[in-house]
Amino acid sequence: MNNLKWLATASIAAISLTLAAPAIADVTMEDILNDAKTPGDVVTNGMGTQGQRYSALKTINKDNVGSLVPAWTMSVGGEKMRGQESQPLVKDGVMYMTGSYSRVWAIDTKTGHRIWEYAHRLPEGIMPCCDVVNRGGALYGNMLIYGTLDAKLVALDIKTGKVIWSKEVDDFKAGYTETAAPLIVPSKAFGPILVTGVSGGEFGVIGRVEARKVADGELVWSRPTIEGHVGMLAGKPSTMTGKKNETWPGDLWQTGGGATWLGGTYDPETNQLFFGVGNPAPWNSHMRPGDNKWSCSRIAINPENGEINWGYQTTPNDGWDYDGVNEVVSFDMNGTKAAATADRNGFFYVLDRTNGKFLSATPFVKNITWAKSIGADGRPVYDPANRPGDPTKSADGKKGTAVYSVPSFLGGKNWMPMAYSQDTKLFYVPSNEWGMDLWNEPIAFKKGGAYLGAGFTIKPTFEDHIGSLKAIDPATGKIAWEVTNKAPLWGGVLATAGGLVFYGTPEGELKAVDAATGKQLWAFNTGSGIVGSPITWEQDGEQLVSVISGWGGAVPLWGGEVAKTIANLPQGGMVWTFKMPKKLAAN
Ligand code: CA
Ligand code: CA
């Protein structure tokens, strides 16, 4: 009798488990293209392919956010903590999250329980420049696709975590890695395509943007970012990028850098991919006189064939490692199809995204030295005295004149994505106020070796803070408000129709501030530094907010004097999800 009773209970439990298990539907191109407008899921990096990181949800708002509480948390586990720079994705009750050391988890969004984990087997000798991070995956069909530190793309079955396909992008021993979230966009010729860039700019790799068939990872086109290199289309050489030796004299273009390590955004309205391009290699600009296109630039690419529609160069003949990779965010500016980007070089740019025409540039950090201004033609006005000197002109030929440059090479803003609010019409930019002593040294290219030809020490501009979240009006370039933070900001931002802006700090707090004023309305200590990007979505009528916490990234590795001041921040690796207590949410 007892046994029978147990059996009956067990089968009821089994039935209810089956009923409760989320029904996981395939992710369609419609889901991807509509992501920004569908608050019930987050299926793209950037919360929409245009990268606005804006949610129309307002259940959580200025009036009640102070009551936000944790719903659940999950540890990424193991000893492999380090920097967690990911943005989670959510669909049908499951969260998909990438993490340090090329790992991925599927998590039940109601309970925080793990559904599966995938730990990519990494070989000895990977060469990530800036911590073992991953910045997120892409969903399509029954697949989650992401890049690994050994320069592979891996497609996993979202139901099981099993590998469906895996492709090597390039040789990790030459310095290639994959850390950015891939982008999935439609193409008439090839169907859904997966678009990715490459990391490795400090090793003299040649940057490129590539498109593959989502179904099997087969390459359909490739577009090198550096002038003189030839692209590929449908298995054959296509066109040359630019004109050989036009802005790169000599042979250095052959190892010219221009990594596309942060991935890109996609604008369905103009059917263009927007990718940022990193620094030219080596750092010593005296070895490569000329503009060095398209290093330190934004390029618009036609997804059908990989051709460059337009390019805009933020730092021609860069001598400061001002990678031009930062995200291009499409938005409407009083009827103009505009795009904004906050550059490493400390200027906030607005372009006409239909043709790349320069509209404006305004400084968003203080005391910039490398340029006097940005001219009406969109080119920086240089002060030659503020460019690090030529080592061959020094007495012993070993060290060029050192200069103090602002921003530091870690940038007025680095990889961490900004947000745009469709209500306030402001951009929320996670910025940092710091400079560097910088000098050039002789260097020769060696495959797989660091290719800088420079030395540096980073220093804070102010005593009391480095980080600064700024609200910028793209129409005027004016800074509407600023909230400072002691440690450098290194995580993404989220804006909501609830009049809120969410962002995390290395000190460990996820914060919500008033989107109109910057006034802090809520903060929660997650126990480790936040360098990931928060998301929000709706489930069963409730609004939830999630962020991954886990200190790391480039600052502790490269921060010089700054790194010393933040050396005791605790490591971690927990994804946190917050919601309103039901009674309060109903008020
Ligand atoms: Ca959505
Ligand atoms: Ca760089």
mmCIF file with all atom_site columns, C-alpha atoms and ligand atoms in Angstrom, residues 35 38 41-42, ligand 1:
data_model
loop_
_atom_site.group_PDB
_atom_site.id
_atom_site.type_symbol
_atom_site.label_atom_id
_atom_site.label_alt_id
_atom_site.label_comp_id
_atom_site.label_asym_id
_atom_site.label_entity_id
_atom_site.label_seq_id
_atom_site.pdbx_PDB_ins_code
_atom_site.Cartn_x
_atom_site.Cartn_y
_atom_site.Cartn_z
_atom_site.occupancy
_atom_site.B_iso_or_equiv
_atom_site.pdbx_formal_charge
_atom_site.auth_seq_id
_atom_site.auth_comp_id
_atom_site.auth_asym_id
_atom_site.auth_atom_id
_atom_site.pdbx_PDB_model_num
ATOM   1 C  CA . ASP A 1 35 ? 13.700 41.992 -30.143 1.00 0.00 ? 35 ASP A CA 1
ATOM   2 C  CA . THR A 1 38 ? 9.141  42.436 -27.457 1.00 0.00 ? 38 THR A CA 1
ATOM   3 C  CA . ASP A 1 41 ? 12.326 37.993 -24.265 1.00 0.00 ? 41 ASP A CA 1
ATOM   4 C  CA . VAL A 1 42 ? 15.901 39.157 -24.880 1.00 0.00 ? 42 VAL A CA 1
HETATM 5 CA CA . CA  B 2 .  ? 12.631 41.001 -27.050 1.00 0.00 ? 1  CA  B CA 1
#
